């Protein structure tokens, strides 16, 4: 693993931890989802550091925010038309986007 400044970090100590088949599969799936090796994933889980966010969740969150921004630009146009139904539908859409983003950022 390369650290900042292209210095190599050498991991000289090894510890053995036993996992069930289901635990192992779950850990490997979570590591792959985060785009990390299993070792790096476990180090981050053990020692904290940056939160582990699945790449897909991060990309989805960015895309949902982008869509929300585009809808926000259209909001003024819809508001000038004066159609109450359109405004209510846009508000529902904004709420749904906000809920989806919150669910990705702060999973239960």
Backbone as CSV, one residue per row, in Angstrom:
resi,resn,N_x,N_y,N_z,CA_x,CA_y,CA_z,C_x,C_y,C_z
1,UNK,0.847,-1.175,0.000,0.000,0.000,0.000,0.884,1.228,0.000
2,UNK,0.531,2.208,-0.803,1.321,3.425,-0.873,0.665,4.507,-0.035
3,UNK,1.483,5.200,0.721,0.988,6.304,1.534,1.159,7.590,0.763
4,UNK,0.763,8.697,1.376,0.949,9.995,0.750,2.428,10.221,0.495
5,UNK,2.712,10.854,-0.612,4.106,11.118,-0.943,4.805,9.900,-1.521
6,UNK,4.041,8.913,-1.961,4.581,7.695,-2.572,5.500,6.894,-1.657
7,UNK,5.372,7.067,-0.354,6.130,6.228,0.578,5.362,4.935,0.782
8,UNK,6.066,3.860,0.812,5.447,2.549,0.987,5.280,2.268,2.485
9,UNK,4.094,1.819,2.871,3.860,1.414,4.257,4.067,-0.089,4.319
10,UNK,4.868,-0.516,5.232,5.125,-1.949,5.393,4.372,-2.440,6.628
11,UNK,3.552,-3.433,6.424,2.799,-4.027,7.518,3.546,-5.269,7.961
12,UNK,4.233,-5.168,9.090,5.091,-6.269,9.523,4.411,-7.211,10.519
13,UNK,3.263,-6.826,11.044,2.589,-7.668,12.037,1.320,-8.257,11.445
14,UNK,1.060,-9.492,11.840,-0.108,-10.191,11.343,-0.846,-10.800,12.532
15,UNK,-2.178,-10.727,12.488,-3.010,-11.329,13.523,-4.058,-12.197,12.840
16,UNK,-4.395,-13.278,13.478,-5.370,-14.195,12.911,-6.703,-14.002,13.607
17,UNK,-7.725,-13.869,12.814,-9.093,-13.752,13.326,-9.929,-14.759,12.557
18,UNK,-10.758,-15.480,13.259,-11.581,-16.487,12.603,-12.989,-15.935,12.374
19,UNK,-13.509,-16.225,11.173,-14.852,-15.802,10.811,-15.632,-17.002,10.304
20,UNK,-16.937,-16.961,10.469,-17.786,-17.999,9.864,-17.832,-17.733,8.361
21,UNK,-18.338,-18.692,7.616,-18.451,-18.533,6.166,-19.318,-17.318,5.828
22,UNK,-20.419,-17.166,6.557,-21.334,-16.047,6.295,-20.660,-14.711,6.614
23,UNK,-19.923,-14.659,7.723,-19.221,-13.421,8.085,-18.159,-13.067,7.049
24,UNK,-17.423,-14.069,6.615,-16.385,-13.860,5.601,-16.984,-13.325,4.304
25,UNK,-18.079,-13.936,3.874,-18.739,-13.500,2.643,-19.245,-12.066,2.788
26,UNK,-19.821,-11.764,3.937,-20.325,-10.414,4.181,-19.204,-9.381,4.175
27,UNK,-18.089,-9.701,4.839,-16.945,-8.786,4.862,-16.384,-8.553,3.464
28,UNK,-16.238,-9.624,2.704,-15.715,-9.488,1.330,-16.653,-8.646,0.468
29,UNK,-17.950,-8.841,0.643,-18.933,-8.064,-0.118,-18.861,-6.579,0.251
30,UNK,-18.752,-6.297,1.547,-18.666,-4.909,2.000,-17.380,-4.246,1.504
31,UNK,-16.280,-4.969,1.552,-15.005,-4.430,1.077,-15.070,-4.134,-0.417
32,UNK,-15.629,-5.064,-1.170,-15.748,-4.865,-2.622,-16.660,-3.684,-2.921
33,UNK,-17.731,-3.561,-2.177,-18.664,-2.458,-2.375,-17.997,-1.112,-2.117
34,UNK,-17.070,-1.095,-1.153,-16.342,0.137,-0.826,-15.134,0.338,-1.742
35,UNK,-14.835,-0.655,-2.576,-13.693,-0.547,-3.482,-12.357,-0.699,-2.778
36,UNK,-12.340,-1.493,-1.704,-11.125,-1.686,-0.911,-10.766,-3.168,-0.850
37,UNK,-9.488,-3.421,-0.563,-9.105,-4.796,-0.281,-9.696,-5.169,1.068
38,UNK,-9.791,-6.448,1.328,-10.335,-6.887,2.610,-9.468,-6.375,3.759
39,UNK,-8.147,-6.443,3.594,-7.239,-5.973,4.656,-7.440,-4.481,4.938
40,UNK,-7.501,-3.678,3.888,-7.673,-2.233,4.081,-9.039,-1.929,4.689
41,UNK,-10.052,-2.659,4.242,-11.389,-2.476,4.786,-11.393,-2.762,6.288
42,UNK,-10.776,-3.880,6.701,-10.733,-4.234,8.122,-9.922,-3.219,8.931
43,UNK,-8.803,-2.739,8.378,-8.014,-1.717,9.080,-8.858,-0.467,9.337
44,UNK,-9.581,-0.042,8.317,-10.407,1.162,8.475,-11.524,0.939,9.475
45,UNK,-12.108,-0.252,9.470,-13.168,-0.548,10.441,-12.611,-0.592,11.859
46,UNK,-11.399,-1.140,12.006,-10.809,-1.255,13.338,-10.305,0.081,13.881
47,UNK,-9.682,0.871,13.033,-9.005,2.073,13.508,-9.714,3.363,13.151
48,UNK,-10.892,3.283,12.630,-11.634,4.501,12.309,-11.116,5.138,11.041
49,UNK,-10.902,6.423,11.087,-10.474,7.121,9.881,-11.676,7.530,9.063
50,UNK,-11.464,7.638,7.757,-12.560,8.047,6.884,-13.688,7.031,6.940
51,UNK,-14.923,7.529,6.919,-16.042,6.585,6.903,-16.018,5.762,5.620
52,UNK,-16.454,4.549,5.740,-16.467,3.652,4.590,-17.820,3.797,3.908
53,UNK,-17.789,4.321,2.703,-19.004,4.534,1.922,-18.863,3.758,0.627
54,UNK,-19.850,2.985,0.332,-19.815,2.239,-0.922,-19.747,3.222,-2.082
55,UNK,-18.940,2.896,-3.077,-18.806,3.775,-4.236,-20.151,4.027,-4.890
56,UNK,-20.973,3.000,-4.968,-22.266,3.179,-5.621,-23.138,4.145,-4.846
57,UNK,-23.111,4.077,-3.505,-23.883,5.016,-2.699,-23.395,6.434,-2.914
58,UNK,-22.084,6.619,-2.955,-21.505,7.937,-3.156,-21.896,8.490,-4.519
59,UNK,-21.805,7.668,-5.546,-22.173,8.101,-6.896,-23.666,8.397,-6.986
60,UNK,-24.472,7.566,-6.369,-25.918,7.765,-6.387,-26.293,9.053,-5.675
61,UNK,-25.651,9.313,-4.538,-25.916,10.552,-3.798,-25.591,11.763,-4.657
62,UNK,-24.430,11.747,-5.314,-24.061,12.869,-6.191,-25.070,13.054,-7.312
63,UNK,-25.511,11.944,-7.892,-26.470,12.031,-8.995,-27.813,12.568,-8.512
64,UNK,-28.273,12.121,-7.352,-29.530,12.627,-6.815,-29.438,14.121,-6.521
65,UNK,-28.308,14.555,-6.002,-28.126,15.989,-5.755,-28.112,16.775,-7.056
66,UNK,-27.491,16.210,-8.076,-27.459,16.876,-9.379,-28.876,17.023,-9.933
67,UNK,-29.658,15.961,-9.836,-31.044,16.005,-10.311,-31.840,17.038,-9.521
68,UNK,-31.623,17.078,-8.212,-32.302,18.079,-7.387,-31.951,19.491,-7.821
69,UNK,-30.689,19.706,-8.159,-30.269,21.029,-8.638,-30.943,21.398,-9.934
70,UNK,-31.068,20.435,-10.829,-31.759,20.701,-12.097,-33.238,21.007,-11.867
71,UNK,-33.862,20.266,-10.967,-35.265,20.541,-10.651,-35.434,21.922,-10.035
72,UNK,-34.467,22.314,-9.215,-34.531,23.633,-8.577,-34.551,24.740,-9.630
73,UNK,-33.762,24.572,-10.693,-33.752,25.568,-11.763,-35.098,25.635,-12.482
74,UNK,-35.767,24.506,-12.592,-37.074,24.485,-13.244,-38.193,24.999,-12.343
75,UNK,-37.941,25.051,-11.067,-38.955,25.456,-10.108,-39.477,26.857,-10.410
76,UNK,-38.600,27.778,-10.742,-39.003,29.153,-11.033,-39.930,29.205,-12.244
77,UNK,-39.616,28.432,-13.261,-40.465,28.389,-14.454,-41.843,27.852,-14.106
78,UNK,-41.879,26.798,-13.338,-43.162,26.202,-12.953,-43.943,27.172,-12.080
79,UNK,-43.238,27.886,-11.208,-43.920,28.825,-10.324,-44.577,29.962,-11.109
80,UNK,-43.939,30.409,-12.188,-44.514,31.500,-12.975,-45.756,31.054,-13.743
81,UNK,-45.898,29.763,-14.017,-47.096,29.283,-14.708,-48.306,29.336,-13.790
82,UNK,-48.073,29.270,-12.480,-49.165,29.390,-11.521,-49.996,28.139,-11.347
83,UNK,-49.589,27.019,-11.913,-50.366,25.779,-11.751,-50.020,25.128,-10.418
84,UNK,-50.958,25.163,-9.523,-50.755,24.640,-8.171,-50.394,23.147,-8.181
85,UNK,-51.010,22.375,-9.084,-50.735,20.930,-9.146,-49.260,20.672,-9.466
86,UNK,-48.706,21.471,-10.384,-47.299,21.300,-10.751,-46.378,21.627,-9.578
87,UNK,-46.701,22.701,-8.861,-45.896,23.072,-7.690,-45.936,21.986,-6.624
88,UNK,-47.122,21.442,-6.378,-47.248,20.384,-5.371,-46.466,19.135,-5.783
89,UNK,-46.519,18.807,-7.077,-45.777,17.640,-7.553,-44.268,17.859,-7.428
90,UNK,-43.798,19.066,-7.729,-42.369,19.357,-7.581,-41.949,19.275,-6.118
91,UNK,-42.781,19.772,-5.227,-42.465,19.678,-3.796,-42.381,18.230,-3.351
92,UNK,-43.299,17.386,-3.837,-43.236,15.956,-3.498,-41.952,15.337,-4.042
93,UNK,-41.572,15.737,-5.245,-40.354,15.207,-5.851,-39.125,15.623,-5.055
94,UNK,-39.067,16.901,-4.646,-37.945,17.371,-3.827,-37.863,16.608,-2.512
95,UNK,-39.016,16.390,-1.873,-39.020,15.637,-0.616,-38.524,14.210,-0.820
96,UNK,-38.964,13.578,-1.901,-38.534,12.200,-2.186,-37.024,12.146,-2.442
97,UNK,-36.511,13.118,-3.182,-35.062,13.172,-3.416,-34.307,13.353,-2.109
98,UNK,-34.776,14.259,-1.282,-34.115,14.519,0.000,-34.121,13.264,0.876
99,UNK,-35.238,12.558,0.890,-35.320,11.328,1.680,-34.375,10.261,1.142
100,UNK,-34.285,10.146,-0.182,-33.378,9.158,-0.781,-31.933,9.480,-0.447
101,UNK,-31.565,10.751,-0.518,-30.202,11.160,-0.194,-29.908,10.890,1.281
102,UNK,-30.825,11.257,2.154,-30.638,11.017,3.591,-30.502,9.534,3.894
103,UNK,-31.279,8.700,3.217,-31.202,7.250,3.438,-29.848,6.700,3.029
104,UNK,-29.263,7.261,1.978,-27.940,6.814,1.548,-26.846,7.314,2.470
105,UNK,-26.978,8.563,2.920,-25.937,9.155,3.768,-25.986,8.603,5.188
106,UNK,-27.183,8.433,5.706,-27.366,7.967,7.091,-28.229,6.701,7.107
107,UNK,-27.667,5.566,6.698,-28.476,4.338,6.688,-28.895,3.945,8.094
108,UNK,-30.053,3.326,8.192,-30.587,2.928,9.507,-29.824,1.789,10.103
